[in-house]
Amino acid sequence: MITADSTRESVHAFAQAVRDALTDLPADEVDELTDGLEADLFERAEELGGTDGFGEPVVYADELRASAGLPERAAAAAHRAGMRELRDGWVAAAAAFWRQTVATPFAREVTRAALALRPVWWVLRGWTVYQVFALAIWGAYSASVVPLGLGGAGKNALRWLLLIAIVLISVQWGRGGGCRAAGRSTCSAS
Amino acid sequence: MDSTQLLKGVLDMAVLAVVHDEDGYGYDIVRRLRDSGLEGVGDASVYGTLRRLYAAGALSTYVVPSEDGPHRKYYGINSEGRALLARQKSTWSQFSATVSALVGAGAAAATTLPPRAIGAKR
């Protein structure tokens, strides 16, 4: 009968796929674990009217080995290790690229210039924080580069005071951080 | 409650009990477990359990050739298996009585009990 033959064939294919998923185990262990498997599978296939309901052979093999108290599939463990290697490789490549980039004379010059301009960044940082404060306190009207116009002289004086205070804090903070970064033992900022 | 977790803890005993009634081959044992009401039991789980119980010395096996297909591997219980089944039955009786009493004593206790604790192996 053609149907029975095709079922038999797909049962064999399934059983073989299950064995293939167990190849990391000792051969005699696989034989013990899958001895008689075809007969069992064939009987079930006859009940189900085919092998479609069997699921994935790999999942079947995993269930088989787990319930038999055998170690997890080596391929799964190897796959995880492979992913880890791949990730580490990417990180290493990115780090190498970064090192090469910063090693060029141009990049060194840019870095040196950026470091020399550090106080400018501190002032800019303070100004940005001031803008946020000013927006929060006085709203959009105060969103000028420096406190000018709008409002009385007293109000503007207050804004200047706030701007200067925040910039000073930012600069002092930057100097403190700079001292720590440079690893100096004496540091004027506490 | 997820009964598959509970099943994991008692599958050894269930398989031993089925084989104790009568020798059987893999799928025959699966079918008898399912007919008894353990419908969620997986084929591969049962085959693996049979293999483990055999390796532990609780079951014996023999092969029955078939004239029109692959041979069948039968499992039968031995004295060691019978002793193991008796021990597991006694543990199960005590355990299920304890849990039944606990659950019966108050509905709140049942909801706070982690499902895994019941099915967990000793």
PDB file of N, CA and C in Angstrom, chain B residues 7 10-19 26-43 45-47 49-50:
ATOM      1  N   LEU B   7       3.106  16.481  36.560  1.00  0.00           N
ATOM      2  CA  LEU B   7       3.341  15.196  35.918  1.00  0.00           C
ATOM      3  C   LEU B   7       4.814  14.804  35.974  1.00  0.00           C
ATOM      4  N   VAL B  10       5.764  12.946  39.038  1.00  0.00           N
ATOM      5  CA  VAL B  10       5.170  11.626  39.323  1.00  0.00           C
ATOM      6  C   VAL B  10       5.279  10.660  38.144  1.00  0.00           C
ATOM      7  N   LEU B  11       5.953  11.100  37.068  1.00  0.00           N
ATOM      8  CA  LEU B  11       6.011  10.259  35.863  1.00  0.00           C
ATOM      9  C   LEU B  11       6.717   8.930  36.122  1.00  0.00           C
ATOM     10  N   ASP B  12       7.803   8.963  36.888  1.00  0.00           N
ATOM     11  CA  ASP B  12       8.516   7.729  37.211  1.00  0.00           C
ATOM     12  C   ASP B  12       7.573   6.713  37.845  1.00  0.00           C
ATOM     13  N   MET B  13       6.819   7.196  38.837  1.00  0.00           N
ATOM     14  CA  MET B  13       5.914   6.315  39.566  1.00  0.00           C
ATOM     15  C   MET B  13       4.789   5.815  38.665  1.00  0.00           C
ATOM     16  N   ALA B  14       4.270   6.720  37.820  1.00  0.00           N
ATOM     17  CA  ALA B  14       3.181   6.338  36.916  1.00  0.00           C
ATOM     18  C   ALA B  14       3.647   5.282  35.919  1.00  0.00           C
ATOM     19  N   VAL B  15       4.853   5.478  35.379  1.00  0.00           N
ATOM     20  CA  VAL B  15       5.396   4.514  34.417  1.00  0.00           C
ATOM     21  C   VAL B  15       5.636   3.168  35.101  1.00  0.00           C
ATOM     22  N   LEU B  16       6.217   3.197  36.292  1.00  0.00           N
ATOM     23  CA  LEU B  16       6.454   1.955  37.041  1.00  0.00           C
ATOM     24  C   LEU B  16       5.140   1.225  37.316  1.00  0.00           C
ATOM     25  N   ALA B  17       4.107   2.005  37.669  1.00  0.00           N
ATOM     26  CA  ALA B  17       2.804   1.390  37.996  1.00  0.00           C
ATOM     27  C   ALA B  17       2.202   0.711  36.770  1.00  0.00           C
ATOM     28  N   VAL B  18       2.326   1.379  35.612  1.00  0.00           N
ATOM     29  CA  VAL B  18       1.775   0.810  34.376  1.00  0.00           C
ATOM     30  C   VAL B  18       2.520  -0.467  33.998  1.00  0.00           C
ATOM     31  N   VAL B  19       3.853  -0.427  34.091  1.00  0.00           N
ATOM     32  CA  VAL B  19       4.648  -1.614  33.734  1.00  0.00           C
ATOM     33  C   VAL B  19       4.430  -2.727  34.764  1.00  0.00           C
ATOM     34  N   GLY B  26       7.149   0.834  24.342  1.00  0.00           N
ATOM     35  CA  GLY B  26       7.034   2.285  24.489  1.00  0.00           C
ATOM     36  C   GLY B  26       5.659   2.886  24.266  1.00  0.00           C
ATOM     37  N   TYR B  27       5.166   2.763  23.044  1.00  0.00           N
ATOM     38  CA  TYR B  27       3.914   3.446  22.744  1.00  0.00           C
ATOM     39  C   TYR B  27       2.727   2.834  23.479  1.00  0.00           C
ATOM     40  N   ASP B  28       2.817   1.543  23.749  1.00  0.00           N
ATOM     41  CA  ASP B  28       1.772   0.867  24.519  1.00  0.00           C
ATOM     42  C   ASP B  28       1.670   1.483  25.924  1.00  0.00           C
ATOM     43  N   ILE B  29       2.832   1.778  26.506  1.00  0.00           N
ATOM     44  CA  ILE B  29       2.852   2.379  27.846  1.00  0.00           C
ATOM     45  C   ILE B  29       2.300   3.810  27.796  1.00  0.00           C
ATOM     46  N   VAL B  30       2.678   4.539  26.731  1.00  0.00           N
ATOM     47  CA  VAL B  30       2.144   5.894  26.548  1.00  0.00           C
ATOM     48  C   VAL B  30       0.614   5.840  26.478  1.00  0.00           C
ATOM     49  N   ARG B  31       0.106   4.890  25.694  1.00  0.00           N
ATOM     50  CA  ARG B  31      -1.336   4.780  25.503  1.00  0.00           C
ATOM     51  C   ARG B  31      -2.045   4.432  26.813  1.00  0.00           C
ATOM     52  N   ARG B  32      -1.454   3.529  27.575  1.00  0.00           N
ATOM     53  CA  ARG B  32      -2.084   3.154  28.849  1.00  0.00           C
ATOM     54  C   ARG B  32      -2.074   4.313  29.844  1.00  0.00           C
ATOM     55  N   LEU B  33      -1.011   5.108  29.817  1.00  0.00           N
ATOM     56  CA  LEU B  33      -0.973   6.296  30.686  1.00  0.00           C
ATOM     57  C   LEU B  33      -2.067   7.274  30.283  1.00  0.00           C
ATOM     58  N   ARG B  34      -2.201   7.474  28.974  1.00  0.00           N
ATOM     59  CA  ARG B  34      -3.210   8.418  28.473  1.00  0.00           C
ATOM     60  C   ARG B  34      -4.620   7.910  28.757  1.00  0.00           C
ATOM     61  N   ASP B  35      -4.807   6.609  28.589  1.00  0.00           N
ATOM     62  CA  ASP B  35      -6.127   6.033  28.867  1.00  0.00           C
ATOM     63  C   ASP B  35      -6.490   6.160  30.344  1.00  0.00           C
ATOM     64  N   SER B  36      -5.456   6.186  31.205  1.00  0.00           N
ATOM     65  CA  SER B  36      -5.713   6.325  32.651  1.00  0.00           C
ATOM     66  C   SER B  36      -6.081   7.756  33.018  1.00  0.00           C
ATOM     67  N   GLY B  37      -5.924   8.673  32.074  1.00  0.00           N
ATOM     68  CA  GLY B  37      -6.285  10.064  32.366  1.00  0.00           C
ATOM     69  C   GLY B  37      -5.133  11.044  32.257  1.00  0.00           C
ATOM     70  N   LEU B  38      -3.906  10.540  32.124  1.00  0.00           N
ATOM     71  CA  LEU B  38      -2.758  11.434  31.974  1.00  0.00           C
ATOM     72  C   LEU B  38      -2.601  11.771  30.487  1.00  0.00           C
ATOM     73  N   GLU B  39      -3.535  12.574  29.996  1.00  0.00           N
ATOM     74  CA  GLU B  39      -3.588  12.813  28.554  1.00  0.00           C
ATOM     75  C   GLU B  39      -2.456  13.697  28.050  1.00  0.00           C
ATOM     76  N   GLY B  40      -1.917  14.504  28.940  1.00  0.00           N
ATOM     77  CA  GLY B  40      -0.882  15.439  28.505  1.00  0.00           C
ATOM     78  C   GLY B  40       0.513  14.838  28.440  1.00  0.00           C
ATOM     79  N   VAL B  41       0.640  13.553  28.701  1.00  0.00           N
ATOM     80  CA  VAL B  41       1.968  12.955  28.756  1.00  0.00           C
ATOM     81  C   VAL B  41       2.578  12.868  27.347  1.00  0.00           C
ATOM     82  N   GLY B  42       3.847  13.259  27.231  1.00  0.00           N
ATOM     83  CA  GLY B  42       4.527  13.257  25.935  1.00  0.00           C
ATOM     84  C   GLY B  42       5.209  11.929  25.672  1.00  0.00           C
ATOM     85  N   ASP B  43       5.173  11.485  24.412  1.00  0.00           N
ATOM     86  CA  ASP B  43       5.803  10.203  24.051  1.00  0.00           C
ATOM     87  C   ASP B  43       7.266  10.170  24.477  1.00  0.00           C
ATOM     88  N   SER B  45       8.909  11.896  26.537  1.00  0.00           N
ATOM     89  CA  SER B  45       9.130  11.920  27.990  1.00  0.00           C
ATOM     90  C   SER B  45       9.032  10.518  28.570  1.00  0.00           C
ATOM     91  N   VAL B  46       8.042   9.767  28.072  1.00  0.00           N
ATOM     92  CA  VAL B  46       7.851   8.402  28.572  1.00  0.00           C
ATOM     93  C   VAL B  46       9.021   7.512  28.140  1.00  0.00           C
ATOM     94  N   TYR B  47       9.427   7.615  26.873  1.00  0.00           N
ATOM     95  CA  TYR B  47      10.531   6.771  26.387  1.00  0.00           C
ATOM     96  C   TYR B  47      11.820   7.068  27.152  1.00  0.00           C
ATOM     97  N   THR B  49      12.000   8.307  30.162  1.00  0.00           N
ATOM     98  CA  THR B  49      11.825   7.818  31.536  1.00  0.00           C
ATOM     99  C   THR B  49      12.053   6.311  31.601  1.00  0.00           C
ATOM    100  N   LEU B  50      11.532   5.589  30.614  1.00  0.00           N
ATOM    101  CA  LEU B  50      11.742   4.133  30.554  1.00  0.00           C
ATOM    102  C   LEU B  50      13.230   3.816  30.495  1.00  0.00           C
TER     103      LEU B  50
END
